[in-house]
């Protein structure tokens, strides 16, 4: 059994492309070409050159001594926070902008919640001199002002999504509507392993550089490629997909996915999709999503805008359903406390999304000689105001 | 015979109207259908509102949000419609997004449609291959016509595949857009209308998206069998309520 997508974009029962006909030519063009383009030597060369010289890869795999000491196990941190723009998101946007160029597109659209993916998209568009429009929920524009300013400084146009709940899911709807209206010249850079086939697989492949590096880095440090566990936070699931990718079909490596419980899984204000979701269709993908009995998509809640999504990528739905992945949900309070602890134990201020992954130690016990890799998906600069308000610093 | 098929055989250009169930008021569904039939409309698309209508422009988005806010849901719509065939004989089509249908249960949904006397279903985000593999047999069992969309970007090969899978009419999206976006058709649309007409498809085509008045209705039906008006009718309902539906229809033809 493989945990990768099959040729129709299914992970077990999840995935596929449930799209209106208006999107069919766009998705079909991508589907027919993405693997071929990605495997061209010239593409690989340019992609890896940019990851090295522009993004700053390989990112370090750092042995967190004090954290390990505290939890009595061996913890390594994969430092995606050190990527240019401050999070793993740029691995995907570099890949997709090169893809867009190969497909002859001259206009880019993207959705963003916290603004990290928007910034990563605006960055690569500036790099390539391509027009960029980023959709962002009106509410997120208010609460993520620094990232809005960054996108504007990078030359992108930020358009407010004013429909529905005016957050990430609605920004995604607006981006999809833009694509329907501009089917020929525009490429849509989706920011996570969500959306219709081939997006989940394509984004996972671009992010897979994370686990590709973990393998040789761990070999150097521990004399073995495989950790006992890989841990990552899951919003849509892209940093997690990248960290798991080369371990998916290696059963001896445990996979731990950390979701945002918000104010508590049963509080009515949560984004713990695996716990609260049912099988359905969101943004063109069959997956687990939070919805009413009637099939209306409901509003998630998390203190971290990047985990505030009512669905999860189809790969993760399958990891959950099949039992291959272990899913843990972490509340706002637990994440914030873990973020502060991480800052003071290791001198690294994590993004609040990432902080969720550091809060698992109350729920999961490890052996002393277990090797755990936690994907440190992003840095916390963008979240300083939230941390300050929360801790009254 | 299925009422849609019978209607398509009539020697006239068909006017079909879309509205969102539960809008402007929750209980307007049945009166709107009755009024539309009285006003001489040929076919009706009853929109089942969805929280995230990807293919819709602002007008239908707003009506959907309002309808859900009014309390509309799948079971309630079926309840409202359960005696509809005692008062109207016009072809009725349910249009919505696939997730609510999936949650209701596709077979249960189709059975209710059949019991009520619904003639067809349009689910823009239920793709052709999934329909054929998994759901076609259920639709057929309940005598429901599945309507597929094509757009100016759809390849001829795919149009032919859709034509083969269709058994009623093809919903021809007028331009690359969400609902309600354009007012007026340019040379590009005319070229598209002609190109499709020349394909001699076995299913007639009904044009939708961007039809709002007599002009656009005529332009759309010059080659095609009929046209569908959605957003413009919803705007009319927003401004006038359900009292003056006949006036609106008279401005179209
Ligand atoms: C630092 C960081 N981590 C994680 C996420 C969640 O996204 P994903 O689950 O796709 O990695 C985000 C999204 O904005 C992010 O900025």
Tab-separated table of C-alpha atoms in Angstrom, chain A residues 30 85 87-97 108-122 124 133-135 168-169 171-173 175-176 179 187-196 198-207 210 233-242 283 305-307 309 312-314 316 353 377:
chain	number	residue	atom	x	y	z
A	30	UNK	CA	-1.469	21.162	-15.219
A	85	UNK	CA	10.500	34.903	3.865
A	87	UNK	CA	8.557	29.747	6.425
A	88	UNK	CA	8.439	26.613	4.284
A	89	UNK	CA	5.840	28.198	1.978
A	90	UNK	CA	8.526	29.510	-0.380
A	91	UNK	CA	9.637	25.977	-1.403
A	92	UNK	CA	6.285	25.596	-3.110
A	93	UNK	CA	6.070	29.081	-4.599
A	94	UNK	CA	9.528	28.753	-6.189
A	95	UNK	CA	8.436	25.478	-7.751
A	96	UNK	CA	5.101	26.812	-8.939
A	97	UNK	CA	6.439	30.045	-10.406
A	108	UNK	CA	-0.253	34.822	-10.881
A	109	UNK	CA	-3.027	34.614	-8.318
A	110	UNK	CA	-2.868	33.202	-4.808
A	111	UNK	CA	-4.895	33.003	-1.607
A	112	UNK	CA	-3.496	33.647	1.805
A	113	UNK	CA	-4.613	33.414	5.432
A	114	UNK	CA	-1.815	34.553	7.714
A	115	UNK	CA	-0.117	36.163	4.773
A	116	UNK	CA	2.885	33.803	4.739
A	117	UNK	CA	1.911	32.165	1.475
A	118	UNK	CA	0.921	35.550	0.057
A	119	UNK	CA	4.336	36.960	0.915
A	120	UNK	CA	6.092	33.884	-0.515
A	121	UNK	CA	4.075	34.246	-3.726
A	122	UNK	CA	4.614	38.009	-3.996
A	124	UNK	CA	8.750	34.897	-6.330
A	133	UNK	CA	-2.748	39.307	-7.213
A	134	UNK	CA	-3.230	37.894	-3.714
A	135	UNK	CA	-6.691	37.295	-2.260
A	168	UNK	CA	-8.886	31.896	4.310
A	169	UNK	CA	-11.644	29.708	2.906
A	171	UNK	CA	-9.968	34.030	-0.036
A	172	UNK	CA	-9.563	30.609	-1.674
A	173	UNK	CA	-13.062	30.867	-3.175
A	175	UNK	CA	-8.944	33.077	-6.064
A	176	UNK	CA	-10.779	30.177	-7.727
A	179	UNK	CA	-9.152	31.710	-12.202
A	187	UNK	CA	-1.695	30.389	-12.995
A	188	UNK	CA	-3.145	29.858	-9.523
A	189	UNK	CA	-0.439	29.169	-6.936
A	190	UNK	CA	-2.276	27.269	-4.206
A	191	UNK	CA	-0.478	27.526	-0.877
A	192	UNK	CA	-0.979	24.083	0.569
A	193	UNK	CA	-1.603	20.443	-0.326
A	194	UNK	CA	-5.282	21.189	-0.916
A	195	UNK	CA	-7.482	21.865	-3.933
A	196	UNK	CA	-8.171	19.693	-6.969
A	198	UNK	CA	-2.885	17.735	-9.297
A	199	UNK	CA	-2.347	20.423	-6.649
A	200	UNK	CA	-2.004	18.240	-3.544
A	201	UNK	CA	0.533	16.001	-5.256
A	202	UNK	CA	2.379	18.837	-6.969
A	203	UNK	CA	2.698	20.914	-3.796
A	204	UNK	CA	3.772	17.828	-1.808
A	205	UNK	CA	6.491	17.137	-4.381
A	206	UNK	CA	7.809	20.693	-4.145
A	207	UNK	CA	7.807	20.510	-0.356
A	210	UNK	CA	12.268	18.943	3.439
A	233	UNK	CA	1.600	21.009	12.396
A	234	UNK	CA	-1.198	20.677	9.868
A	235	UNK	CA	-3.280	23.498	8.466
A	236	UNK	CA	-3.831	22.483	4.878
A	237	UNK	CA	-0.874	20.197	5.402
A	238	UNK	CA	1.989	21.343	3.175
A	239	UNK	CA	4.846	21.568	5.654
A	240	UNK	CA	3.724	18.239	7.069
A	241	UNK	CA	3.502	16.666	3.613
A	242	UNK	CA	7.049	17.816	2.898
A	283	UNK	CA	-12.192	23.512	-2.982
A	305	UNK	CA	-4.397	32.167	11.008
A	306	UNK	CA	-2.336	29.547	9.134
A	307	UNK	CA	-4.178	26.624	10.747
A	309	UNK	CA	-8.856	26.110	7.548
A	312	UNK	CA	-7.199	19.223	5.375
A	313	UNK	CA	-5.292	17.936	2.355
A	314	UNK	CA	-6.408	14.540	0.996
A	316	UNK	CA	-3.662	13.762	5.513
A	353	UNK	CA	1.319	27.427	13.720
A	377	UNK	CA	7.747	25.363	9.733
